[in-house]
Coordinates of C-alpha atoms in Angstrom, one line a residue:
M217 CA 65.3 178.4 14.4
V218 CA 67.4 176.4 11.9
D219 CA 67.8 177.7 8.3
V220 CA 66.5 175.0 6.0
I221 CA 67.2 177.0 2.8
T222 CA 69.8 179.7 2.4
C223 CA 70.3 181.9 -0.8
Q224 CA 73.5 183.8 -1.3
Q225 CA 73.6 186.6 -3.9
L226 CA 71.1 184.8 -6.0
T227 CA 70.8 186.3 -9.4
K228 CA 68.9 185.3 -12.5
F229 CA 68.9 186.8 -16.0
Y230 CA 66.6 185.9 -18.8
Q231 CA 68.7 187.2 -21.8
E232 CA 69.0 190.9 -20.9
N233 CA 66.3 191.0 -18.3
K234 CA 67.4 190.7 -14.7
A235 CA 64.6 188.7 -13.0
L236 CA 66.4 188.5 -9.6
D237 CA 69.3 190.7 -8.4
G238 CA 71.6 189.4 -5.7
L239 CA 69.2 188.0 -3.1
D240 CA 70.4 187.0 0.3
I241 CA 67.6 185.2 2.1
E242 CA 67.0 182.5 4.7
I243 CA 64.0 180.2 5.1
K244 CA 63.4 178.8 8.6
K245 CA 62.6 175.2 9.3
G246 CA 59.1 174.5 10.6
Q247 CA 57.6 177.9 9.7
I248 CA 55.4 179.4 7.0
T249 CA 57.2 181.9 4.8
A250 CA 55.2 184.1 2.4
I251 CA 56.9 185.4 -0.7
L252 CA 55.3 188.7 -1.6
G253 CA 55.5 191.1 -4.5
R254 CA 53.7 192.6 -7.4
N255 CA 53.3 190.8 -10.7
G256 CA 56.7 190.5 -12.3
S257 CA 58.6 191.0 -9.1
G258 CA 60.4 187.6 -9.3
K259 CA 58.3 185.4 -7.1
T260 CA 57.8 182.6 -9.5
T261 CA 61.4 182.7 -10.7
L262 CA 62.6 182.4 -7.1
I263 CA 60.4 179.4 -6.4
K264 CA 61.6 177.7 -9.6
L265 CA 65.2 178.3 -8.5
L266 CA 64.6 176.9 -5.1
L267 CA 63.0 173.8 -6.7
N268 CA 66.0 173.5 -9.1
M269 CA 63.7 173.7 -12.0
I270 CA 65.9 176.4 -13.5
S271 CA 69.5 177.4 -12.8
P272 CA 70.7 180.7 -11.4
T273 CA 72.9 183.0 -13.5
S274 CA 75.0 183.5 -10.4
G275 CA 74.8 182.9 -6.6
Q276 CA 74.1 179.8 -4.6
I277 CA 71.2 177.9 -2.9
F278 CA 71.8 175.6 0.0
Y279 CA 69.5 173.1 1.7
E280 CA 70.9 172.9 5.2
D281 CA 74.5 173.6 4.0
C282 CA 74.3 171.3 0.9
P283 CA 74.3 173.0 -2.5
V284 CA 71.0 172.4 -4.3
G285 CA 72.8 171.0 -7.3
K286 CA 74.3 168.2 -5.3
L287 CA 71.1 167.0 -3.8
G288 CA 70.0 165.1 -6.9
H289 CA 66.9 163.1 -6.3
G290 CA 67.2 163.9 -2.7
L291 CA 65.7 167.3 -3.4
Y292 CA 62.5 165.7 -4.7
R293 CA 62.2 163.5 -1.7
R294 CA 62.4 166.6 0.5
T295 CA 60.1 168.9 -1.4
A296 CA 56.7 169.0 -2.9
A297 CA 55.0 171.8 -4.9
I298 CA 51.7 173.0 -6.2
L299 CA 52.4 175.6 -8.9
E300 CA 49.6 177.7 -10.3
S301 CA 50.7 177.1 -13.9
V302 CA 50.9 173.3 -13.5
D303 CA 47.8 171.0 -13.5
N304 CA 48.4 168.4 -10.7
T305 CA 45.4 166.2 -11.4
Y306 CA 43.7 164.2 -14.2
D307 CA 40.1 165.2 -15.1
Y308 CA 39.0 161.7 -16.3
M309 CA 40.0 160.1 -13.0
T310 CA 38.0 160.3 -9.8
G311 CA 39.6 161.9 -6.8
K312 CA 40.4 158.5 -5.4
E313 CA 41.9 157.3 -8.7
N314 CA 44.2 160.4 -8.8
I315 CA 45.4 159.6 -5.3
D316 CA 45.9 155.9 -6.1
Y317 CA 47.8 156.8 -9.3
F318 CA 50.2 159.3 -7.8
S319 CA 50.8 157.2 -4.7
G320 CA 51.6 154.3 -7.0
L321 CA 54.3 156.4 -8.7
L322 CA 55.8 156.8 -5.3
G323 CA 55.7 153.0 -4.7
Q324 CA 53.0 153.3 -2.0
R325 CA 50.3 150.8 -1.6
A326 CA 46.8 151.4 -0.2
A327 CA 47.7 155.1 0.4
F328 CA 44.1 156.1 0.0
S329 CA 43.0 154.1 3.1
S330 CA 45.9 155.3 5.2
P331 CA 45.1 157.4 8.3
K332 CA 47.0 160.4 6.9
V333 CA 45.0 160.6 3.7
Q334 CA 41.7 160.0 5.5
E335 CA 42.6 162.8 7.9
L336 CA 43.3 165.1 5.0
L337 CA 40.1 164.2 3.3
D338 CA 38.2 165.0 6.4
R339 CA 40.0 168.3 7.1
L340 CA 39.6 169.4 3.5
T341 CA 35.9 168.3 3.3
L342 CA 36.5 166.2 0.2
Q343 CA 35.1 162.9 1.3
D344 CA 31.7 163.3 -0.4
A345 CA 33.3 164.0 -3.8
I346 CA 36.3 161.7 -3.7
H347 CA 34.6 159.0 -5.9
S348 CA 33.5 161.6 -8.6
P349 CA 35.6 162.5 -11.7
A350 CA 38.0 165.4 -10.9
G351 CA 36.9 167.1 -14.1
G352 CA 33.6 168.0 -12.4
Y353 CA 35.3 169.5 -9.3
S354 CA 35.2 173.2 -8.5
R355 CA 38.5 175.1 -8.4
G356 CA 38.6 174.8 -4.6
M357 CA 38.0 171.0 -4.7
R358 CA 40.8 170.6 -7.3
Q359 CA 43.2 172.6 -5.1
K360 CA 42.3 170.5 -2.1
L361 CA 42.9 167.3 -4.1
A362 CA 46.2 168.7 -5.4
L363 CA 47.3 169.4 -1.8
I364 CA 46.6 165.9 -0.7
I365 CA 48.5 164.5 -3.7
A366 CA 51.5 166.8 -2.9
L367 CA 51.6 165.5 0.6
L368 CA 51.7 161.8 -0.4
S369 CA 55.5 161.9 -0.5
D370 CA 55.7 163.1 3.1
A371 CA 58.1 165.8 2.0
D372 CA 59.2 168.2 4.8
I373 CA 59.2 171.3 2.6
L374 CA 56.0 172.3 0.7
F375 CA 55.9 175.0 -2.0
L376 CA 52.5 176.6 -2.8
D377 CA 52.0 179.1 -5.5
E378 CA 48.8 181.1 -4.9
P379 CA 47.2 178.2 -3.0
T380 CA 43.8 180.0 -2.4
L381 CA 43.6 182.1 -5.6
G382 CA 40.0 182.3 -6.8
L383 CA 38.6 180.0 -4.1
D384 CA 35.5 180.5 -2.1
F385 CA 35.6 181.3 1.6
E386 CA 35.0 177.8 2.8
S387 CA 37.8 176.4 0.6
C388 CA 40.2 179.1 1.7
R389 CA 39.3 178.4 5.3
A390 CA 39.8 174.6 4.9
I391 CA 43.2 175.0 3.2
A392 CA 44.5 177.6 5.6
D393 CA 43.5 175.5 8.6
T394 CA 45.1 172.5 7.1
L395 CA 48.4 174.3 6.4
K396 CA 48.6 175.5 10.1
W397 CA 47.8 171.9 11.2
L398 CA 50.7 170.6 9.0
V399 CA 53.2 173.0 10.6
Q400 CA 52.0 172.4 14.2
T401 CA 51.7 168.6 14.0
E402 CA 54.3 167.5 11.5
G403 CA 56.8 170.4 11.6
K404 CA 56.4 171.1 7.8
T405 CA 58.2 174.1 6.3
I406 CA 55.8 175.9 3.9
I407 CA 56.8 178.5 1.4
L408 CA 53.9 180.2 -0.3
T409 CA 53.1 183.1 -2.6
S410 CA 49.9 185.0 -2.3
H411 CA 48.2 188.4 -3.0
Q412 CA 45.7 187.8 -0.3
A413 CA 46.6 190.0 2.7
D414 CA 44.2 188.3 5.1
L415 CA 45.9 184.9 4.3
I416 CA 49.3 186.3 4.8
E417 CA 48.2 187.9 8.1
E418 CA 46.9 184.6 9.4
L419 CA 49.5 182.2 8.2
A420 CA 52.9 183.8 7.7
D421 CA 55.6 183.5 10.3
R422 CA 58.1 185.2 8.0
V423 CA 57.9 187.5 4.9
I424 CA 60.1 187.8 1.8
L425 CA 59.2 190.9 -0.2
L426 CA 60.4 191.3 -3.8
D427 CA 60.1 194.2 -6.2
K428 CA 61.7 194.4 -9.6
G429 CA 63.8 191.4 -8.8
K430 CA 65.3 193.1 -5.7
L431 CA 64.8 192.2 -2.0
L432 CA 62.8 194.8 -0.2
F433 CA 62.5 192.8 3.1
S434 CA 63.3 189.5 4.6
G435 CA 62.3 188.7 8.2
D436 CA 59.5 187.9 10.7
L437 CA 56.0 189.2 10.2
A438 CA 56.0 191.5 13.2
S439 CA 59.2 193.2 12.0
F440 CA 57.7 193.6 8.6
K441 CA 54.6 195.3 9.9
A442 CA 56.8 197.5 12.1
K443 CA 58.5 198.9 9.0
N444 CA 55.4 201.1 8.3
K445 CA 56.2 204.6 9.5
H446 CA 52.6 205.6 9.5
E447 CA 50.9 206.0 12.9
S448 CA 48.5 203.3 14.0
Q449 CA 44.8 203.9 13.5
Y450 CA 42.4 204.1 16.4
M451 CA 38.7 203.0 16.7
L452 CA 36.5 204.8 19.2
T453 CA 33.1 203.3 20.1
C454 CA 30.4 205.2 21.9
K455 CA 26.7 204.7 22.5
E456 CA 25.4 208.3 22.1
G457 CA 26.3 211.9 22.2
E458 CA 26.4 215.1 20.2
F459 CA 28.5 214.5 17.2
N460 CA 28.4 214.2 13.4
K461 CA 26.5 210.9 12.9
G462 CA 27.4 210.9 9.2
R463 CA 31.1 210.2 10.0
A464 CA 30.2 207.3 12.3
T465 CA 29.5 203.6 11.4
M466 CA 26.7 202.0 13.3
V467 CA 27.6 198.6 14.7
D468 CA 25.4 196.6 17.1
G469 CA 23.6 199.8 18.2
A470 CA 26.8 201.8 18.9
Y471 CA 28.7 204.4 16.9
Q472 CA 32.2 203.7 15.7
F473 CA 34.7 206.3 14.6
L474 CA 38.0 205.5 12.8
F475 CA 40.9 207.9 13.4
A476 CA 44.1 208.0 11.3
S477 CA 46.4 208.9 14.2
H478 CA 46.5 209.3 18.0
E479 CA 46.6 213.1 17.5
E480 CA 43.4 213.1 15.4
L481 CA 41.7 211.0 18.1
S482 CA 42.8 213.4 20.9
L483 CA 41.5 216.4 18.9
W484 CA 38.2 214.8 18.4
L485 CA 37.8 214.0 22.1
Q486 CA 38.7 217.6 23.0
G487 CA 36.0 218.9 20.7
H488 CA 33.4 216.5 22.0
P489 CA 33.7 216.5 25.9
D490 CA 30.0 215.6 26.3
C491 CA 30.6 212.3 24.6
L492 CA 33.2 211.1 27.1
P493 CA 30.7 209.4 29.5
F494 CA 29.3 207.4 26.6
V495 CA 32.7 206.1 25.2
T496 CA 32.8 202.3 25.7
K497 CA 36.0 201.5 24.0
I498 CA 39.1 202.9 22.3
E499 CA 41.3 200.4 20.6
E500 CA 44.5 200.7 18.5
M501 CA 44.0 199.0 15.2
N502 CA 46.6 196.5 13.9
Q503 CA 48.6 197.6 10.9
R504 CA 47.1 196.0 7.8
I505 CA 49.4 194.1 5.4
D506 CA 48.1 196.2 2.5
D507 CA 49.2 199.4 4.2
V508 CA 52.7 198.0 4.9
L509 CA 53.1 196.9 1.3
S510 CA 52.0 200.3 0.0
H511 CA 54.6 201.9 2.3
F512 CA 57.4 199.7 1.0
Y513 CA 56.5 200.2 -2.6
K514 CA 56.2 204.0 -2.1
E515 CA 59.5 204.4 -0.2
E516 CA 61.4 201.6 -2.1
L517 CA 63.1 200.5 1.1
Y518 CA 65.6 198.0 -0.2
D519 CA 67.4 195.8 2.3

């Protein structure tokens, strides 16, 4: 997979405060990369540097071997962004008027009626509200509108800062599905920040983890999850038997037990031999993103 963005020893100071400390990272073309980290870890600073909104104290950023500073307006033709701290829409305009206004700034005519915009309106379930003032939109509706506007330029790299923060389930689902569709059908490169583990689990191909301005991890999601030294958890399901019902969770008429390790599971089975005929399933549970993050923060495993 081609590296669309490369950072070499990227460092940023704000006066005496070192916001980023010598980052070496690569972002792959046509994939979704999640930038993770606690508040103050340097995520927003990194995105602003990648967008050339601020300059690094030292180090370099390349877009396919071209230094970011030499791209000029070419950078803004290639990238689009929705930043949490920036309002991308006008309240007094309808959704359609917002789309018409921003497409006009791009020199586009009749963008609203284009197949692409209509497809996005359908996917993001915004058709029914598109002729209403954006000031009356919910947070989720505003985020959907901002995403459509960001995609008007047909940029191949999309930056999203907390794209589903504070949104209801339906809005999160619509945005997540649309992002996957954009990668699969148009080959977009998406770089996002998020604190939502379920969103990262579903969307991310690669992970960049920052802490205190340092790089904890950069690589694919599977390798990230494999960094957790803790054993996998196991779920045992059985229909009946002689055991402590208080420990079990009843699901669809069956009892489920969660074990922290294979050893714990084996000991339980040895102590409850009469239950073996009633065991219907034993499954290894996937490592949760939250558990992996806790492991990194506890161990401070810097790359």
